[in-house]
CSV table of C-alpha atoms in Angstrom, one decimal:
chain,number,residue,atom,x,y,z
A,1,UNK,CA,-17.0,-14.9,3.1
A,2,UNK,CA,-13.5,-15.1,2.7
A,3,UNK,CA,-13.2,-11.5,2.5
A,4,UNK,CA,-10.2,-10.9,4.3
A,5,UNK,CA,-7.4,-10.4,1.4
A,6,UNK,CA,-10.3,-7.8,-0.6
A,7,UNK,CA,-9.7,-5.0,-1.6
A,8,UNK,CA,-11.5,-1.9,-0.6
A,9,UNK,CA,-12.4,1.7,-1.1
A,10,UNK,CA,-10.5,4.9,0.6
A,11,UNK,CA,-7.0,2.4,0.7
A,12,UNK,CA,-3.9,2.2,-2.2
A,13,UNK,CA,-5.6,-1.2,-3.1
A,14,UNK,CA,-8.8,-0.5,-3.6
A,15,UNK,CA,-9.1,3.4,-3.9
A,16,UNK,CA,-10.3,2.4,-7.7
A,17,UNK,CA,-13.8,2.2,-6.5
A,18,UNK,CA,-13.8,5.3,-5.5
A,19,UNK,CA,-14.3,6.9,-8.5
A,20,UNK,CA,-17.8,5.8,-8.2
A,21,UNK,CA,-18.8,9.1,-6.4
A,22,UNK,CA,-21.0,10.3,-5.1
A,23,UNK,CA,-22.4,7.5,-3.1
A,24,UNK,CA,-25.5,7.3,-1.0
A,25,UNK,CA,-26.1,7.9,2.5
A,26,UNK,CA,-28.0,8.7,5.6
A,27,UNK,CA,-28.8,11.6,7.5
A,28,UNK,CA,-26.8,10.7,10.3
A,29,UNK,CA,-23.9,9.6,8.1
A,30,UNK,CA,-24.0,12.7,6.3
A,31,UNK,CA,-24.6,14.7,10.0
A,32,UNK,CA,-21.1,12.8,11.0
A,33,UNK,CA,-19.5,13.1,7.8
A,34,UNK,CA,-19.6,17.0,8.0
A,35,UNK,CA,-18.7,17.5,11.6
A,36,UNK,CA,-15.1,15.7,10.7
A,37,UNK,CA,-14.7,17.6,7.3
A,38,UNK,CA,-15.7,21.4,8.8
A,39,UNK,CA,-12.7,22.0,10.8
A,40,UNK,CA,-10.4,20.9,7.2
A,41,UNK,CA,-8.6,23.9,6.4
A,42,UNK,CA,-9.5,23.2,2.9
A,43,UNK,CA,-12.9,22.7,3.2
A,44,UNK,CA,-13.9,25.7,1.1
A,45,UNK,CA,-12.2,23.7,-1.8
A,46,UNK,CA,-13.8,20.2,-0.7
A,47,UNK,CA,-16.7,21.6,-0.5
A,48,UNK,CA,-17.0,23.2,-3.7
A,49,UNK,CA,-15.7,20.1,-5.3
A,50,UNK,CA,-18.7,18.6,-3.8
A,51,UNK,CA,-20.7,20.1,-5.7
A,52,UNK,CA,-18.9,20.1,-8.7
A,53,UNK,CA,-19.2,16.2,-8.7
A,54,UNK,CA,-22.5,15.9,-8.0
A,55,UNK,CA,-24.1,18.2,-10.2
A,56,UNK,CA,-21.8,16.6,-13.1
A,57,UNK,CA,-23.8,13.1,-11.9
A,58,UNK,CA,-27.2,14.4,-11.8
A,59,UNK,CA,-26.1,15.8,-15.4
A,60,UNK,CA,-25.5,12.8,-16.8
A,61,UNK,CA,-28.3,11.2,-15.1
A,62,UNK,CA,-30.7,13.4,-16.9
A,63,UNK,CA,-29.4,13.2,-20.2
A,64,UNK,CA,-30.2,9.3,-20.5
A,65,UNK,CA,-33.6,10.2,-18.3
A,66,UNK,CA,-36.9,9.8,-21.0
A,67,UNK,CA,-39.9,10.9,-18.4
A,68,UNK,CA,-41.4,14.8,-18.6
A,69,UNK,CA,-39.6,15.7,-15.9
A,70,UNK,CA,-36.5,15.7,-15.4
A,71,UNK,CA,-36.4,16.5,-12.4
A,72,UNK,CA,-38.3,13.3,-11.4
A,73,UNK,CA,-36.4,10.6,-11.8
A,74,UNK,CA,-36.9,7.3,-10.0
A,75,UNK,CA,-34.0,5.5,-8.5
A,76,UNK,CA,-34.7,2.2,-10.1
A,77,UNK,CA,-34.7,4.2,-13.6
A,78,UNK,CA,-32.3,2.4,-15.8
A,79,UNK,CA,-30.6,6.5,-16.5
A,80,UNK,CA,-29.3,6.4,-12.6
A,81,UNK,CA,-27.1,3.1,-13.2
A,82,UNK,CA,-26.5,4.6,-16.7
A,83,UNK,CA,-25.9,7.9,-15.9
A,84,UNK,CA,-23.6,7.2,-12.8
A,85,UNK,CA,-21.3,4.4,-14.9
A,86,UNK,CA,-20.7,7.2,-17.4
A,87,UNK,CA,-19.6,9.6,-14.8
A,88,UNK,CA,-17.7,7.1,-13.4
A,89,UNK,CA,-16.0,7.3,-17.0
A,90,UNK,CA,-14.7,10.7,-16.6
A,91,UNK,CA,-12.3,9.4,-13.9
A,92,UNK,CA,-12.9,11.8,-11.2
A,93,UNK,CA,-12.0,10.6,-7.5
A,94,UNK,CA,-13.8,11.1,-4.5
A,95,UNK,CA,-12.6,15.0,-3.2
A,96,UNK,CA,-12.5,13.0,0.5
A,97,UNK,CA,-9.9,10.7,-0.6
A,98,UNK,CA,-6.3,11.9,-0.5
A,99,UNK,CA,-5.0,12.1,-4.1
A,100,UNK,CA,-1.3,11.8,-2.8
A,101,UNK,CA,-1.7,8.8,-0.8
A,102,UNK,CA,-4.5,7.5,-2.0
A,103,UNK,CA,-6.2,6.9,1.2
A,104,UNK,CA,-9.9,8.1,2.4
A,105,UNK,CA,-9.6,11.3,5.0
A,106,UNK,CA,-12.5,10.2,6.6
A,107,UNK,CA,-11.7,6.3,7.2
A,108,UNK,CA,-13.3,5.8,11.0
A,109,UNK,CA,-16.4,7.8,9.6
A,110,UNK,CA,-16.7,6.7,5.9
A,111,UNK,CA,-20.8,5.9,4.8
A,112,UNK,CA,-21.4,2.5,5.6
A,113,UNK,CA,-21.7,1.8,1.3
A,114,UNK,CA,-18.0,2.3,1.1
A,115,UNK,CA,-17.6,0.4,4.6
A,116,UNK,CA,-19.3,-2.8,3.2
A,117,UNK,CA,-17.8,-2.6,-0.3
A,118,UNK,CA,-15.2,-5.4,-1.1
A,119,UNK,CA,-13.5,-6.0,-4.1
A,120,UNK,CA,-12.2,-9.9,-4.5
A,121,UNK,CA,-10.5,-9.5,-8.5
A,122,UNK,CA,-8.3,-7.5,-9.7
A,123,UNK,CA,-8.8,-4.2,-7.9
A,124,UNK,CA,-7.4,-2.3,-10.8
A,125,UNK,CA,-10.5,-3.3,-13.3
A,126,UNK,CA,-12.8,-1.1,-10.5
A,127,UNK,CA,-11.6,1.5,-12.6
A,128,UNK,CA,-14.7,2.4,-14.8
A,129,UNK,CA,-12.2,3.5,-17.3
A,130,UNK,CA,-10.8,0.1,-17.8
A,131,UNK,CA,-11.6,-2.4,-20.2
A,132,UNK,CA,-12.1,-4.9,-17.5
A,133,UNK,CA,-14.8,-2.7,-15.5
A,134,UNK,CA,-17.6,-5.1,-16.3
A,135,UNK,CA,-16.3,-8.0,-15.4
A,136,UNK,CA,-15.4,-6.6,-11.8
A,137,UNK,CA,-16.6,-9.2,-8.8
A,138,UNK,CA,-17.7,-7.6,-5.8
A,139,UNK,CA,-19.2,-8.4,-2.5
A,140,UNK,CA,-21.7,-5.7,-1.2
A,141,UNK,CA,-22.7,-6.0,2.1
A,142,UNK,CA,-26.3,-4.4,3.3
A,143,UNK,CA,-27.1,-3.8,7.0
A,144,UNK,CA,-29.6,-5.7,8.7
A,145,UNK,CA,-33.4,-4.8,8.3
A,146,UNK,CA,-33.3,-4.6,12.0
A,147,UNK,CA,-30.5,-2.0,11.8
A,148,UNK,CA,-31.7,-0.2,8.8
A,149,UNK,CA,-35.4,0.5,10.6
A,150,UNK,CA,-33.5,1.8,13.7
A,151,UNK,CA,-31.2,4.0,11.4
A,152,UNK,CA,-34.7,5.1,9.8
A,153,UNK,CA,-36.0,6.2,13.0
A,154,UNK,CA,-32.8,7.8,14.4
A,155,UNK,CA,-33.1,10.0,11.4
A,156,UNK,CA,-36.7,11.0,11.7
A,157,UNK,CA,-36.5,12.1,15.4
A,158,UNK,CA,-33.5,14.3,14.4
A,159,UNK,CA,-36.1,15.7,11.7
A,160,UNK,CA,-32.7,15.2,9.3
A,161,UNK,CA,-34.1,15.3,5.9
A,162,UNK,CA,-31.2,15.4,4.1
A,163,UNK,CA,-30.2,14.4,0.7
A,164,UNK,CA,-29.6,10.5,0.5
A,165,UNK,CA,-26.0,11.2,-1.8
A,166,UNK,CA,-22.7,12.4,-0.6
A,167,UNK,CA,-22.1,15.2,-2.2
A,168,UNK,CA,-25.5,16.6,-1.6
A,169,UNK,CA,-25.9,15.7,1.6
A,170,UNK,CA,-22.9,17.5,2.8
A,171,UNK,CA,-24.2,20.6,0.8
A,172,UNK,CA,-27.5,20.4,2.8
A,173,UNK,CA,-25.3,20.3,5.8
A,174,UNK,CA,-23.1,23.0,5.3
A,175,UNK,CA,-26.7,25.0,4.6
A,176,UNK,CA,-28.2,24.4,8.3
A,177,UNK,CA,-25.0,24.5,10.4
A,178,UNK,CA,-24.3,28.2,8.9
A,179,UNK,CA,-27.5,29.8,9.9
A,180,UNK,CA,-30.1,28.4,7.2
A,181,UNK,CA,-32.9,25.7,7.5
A,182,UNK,CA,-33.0,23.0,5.0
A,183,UNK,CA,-36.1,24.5,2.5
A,184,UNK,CA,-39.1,22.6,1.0
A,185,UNK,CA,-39.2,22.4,-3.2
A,186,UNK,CA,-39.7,25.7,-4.0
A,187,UNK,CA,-39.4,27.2,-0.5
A,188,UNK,CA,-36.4,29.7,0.3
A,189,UNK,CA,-34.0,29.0,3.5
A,190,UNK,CA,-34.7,31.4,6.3
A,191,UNK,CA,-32.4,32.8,8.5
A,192,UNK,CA,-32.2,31.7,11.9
A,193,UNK,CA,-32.7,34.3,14.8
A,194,UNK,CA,-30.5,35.5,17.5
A,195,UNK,CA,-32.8,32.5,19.7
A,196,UNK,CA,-31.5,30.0,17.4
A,197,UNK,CA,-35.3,30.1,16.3
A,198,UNK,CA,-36.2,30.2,13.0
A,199,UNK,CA,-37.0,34.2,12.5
A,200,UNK,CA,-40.0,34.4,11.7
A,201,UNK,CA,-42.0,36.3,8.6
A,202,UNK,CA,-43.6,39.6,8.8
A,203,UNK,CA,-46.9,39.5,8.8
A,204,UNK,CA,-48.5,42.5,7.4
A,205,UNK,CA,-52.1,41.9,8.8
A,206,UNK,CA,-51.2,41.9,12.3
A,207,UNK,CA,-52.9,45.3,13.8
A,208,UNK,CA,-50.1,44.9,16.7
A,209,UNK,CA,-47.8,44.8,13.7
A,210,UNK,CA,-49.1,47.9,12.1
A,211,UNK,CA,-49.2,49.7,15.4
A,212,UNK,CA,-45.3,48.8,16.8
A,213,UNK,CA,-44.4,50.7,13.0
A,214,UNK,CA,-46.6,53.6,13.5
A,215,UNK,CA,-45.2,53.9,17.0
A,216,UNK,CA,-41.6,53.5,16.0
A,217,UNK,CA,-42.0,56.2,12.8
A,218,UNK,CA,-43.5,58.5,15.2
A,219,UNK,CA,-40.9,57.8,17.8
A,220,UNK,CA,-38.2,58.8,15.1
A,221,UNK,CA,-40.2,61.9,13.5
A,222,UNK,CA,-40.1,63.1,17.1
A,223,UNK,CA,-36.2,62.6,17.6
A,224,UNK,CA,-35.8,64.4,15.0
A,225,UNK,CA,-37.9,67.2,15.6
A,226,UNK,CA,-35.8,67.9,18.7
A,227,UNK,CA,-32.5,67.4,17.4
């Protein structure tokens, strides 16, 4: 494909397209992704910059969004391309690429989008903030079906139901590696147990419940009867 001289995202020639954030990915991308970025000393800061970036997305996302609900919005709905070229507008880099050098800090683990991204014109026009944005030729190379299915599976063994983006994807991360499961719509995170089990809820109509509290009030009226 000739694609030798193109240039490409996370280098000094191509880091242009990486205003285009945040990207999708899968669950074992975003599971690799976050075991390279947790030991960063700043990765309080990158993580919170995360955030920042992706809610600003989904922000604009919604405001071109027509449906009821906006929190239901399709991925083939013409306000994701919308929404994302006008973030893309603001000018705000990736917060994994380094802003001195201009080069991705996670190159040998980068998602696979930015891996297979190549830009054959003028790199500088990748730059949704330039007049020549639209008229940007790019090569975008998908994975294999084959490939794709076996990612697929990979993810559902490891039960990784994370957020297909970035940003939130990390997030997500960063919420089950500190103690936390990854909740349901409308379901809070419990905490794990000292078992590594998720702890699990009281349940208030167990009779061996009832009786372990009785027992242990009594226990402590008696403890302090003889004290």
């Amino acid at each position: 494909m000739n694609l030798g001289s193109a240039a490409r995202p996370g280098t000094p020639e191509g880091f242009r397209c990486c205003y285009e954030q945040p990207v999708g990915v899968s669950g074992v991308e975003a599971l690799l992704i976050y075991r390279t970025i947790r030991p960063w000393r700043d990765f309080a800061d990158v993580a919170k910059r995360l955030a920042e970036l992706g809610e600003a997305q989904f922000k604009e996302i919604q405001q071109r969004h027509t449906g009821k609900d906006p929190e239901q919005i399709a991925m083939t709905d013409a306000a994701v391309e919308d929404g994302r070229v006008a973030f893309a507008r603001r000018g705000e880099l990736c917060p994994l690429l380094d802003p001195q050098t201009h080069r991705c800090r996670v190159w040998d683990v980068r998602p696979n989008v930015c891996r297979m991204h190549f830009v054959v014109s003028d790199p500088t026009g990748s730059d949704a903030r330039e007049p020549g944005f639209d008229k940007v030729v790019a090569r975008n190379i998908r994975l294999p079906v084959r490939q794709q299915v076996a990612l697929m599976q990979i993810e559902k063994r490891m039960m990784l139901g994370v957020a297909p983006f970035l940003n939130a994807g990390q997030l997500q991360m960063l919420q089950f590696c500190e103690g936390q499961t990854i909740p349901e719509v409308g379901e809070s995170p419990p905490r794990f147990a000292a078992d590594g089990q998720p702890a699990p809820k009281a349940n208030r109509n167990n009779p061996a419940a009832k009786n372990f509290r009785r027992s242990a009030r009594g226990a402590a009226a008696r403890e302090s009867q003889e004290e």
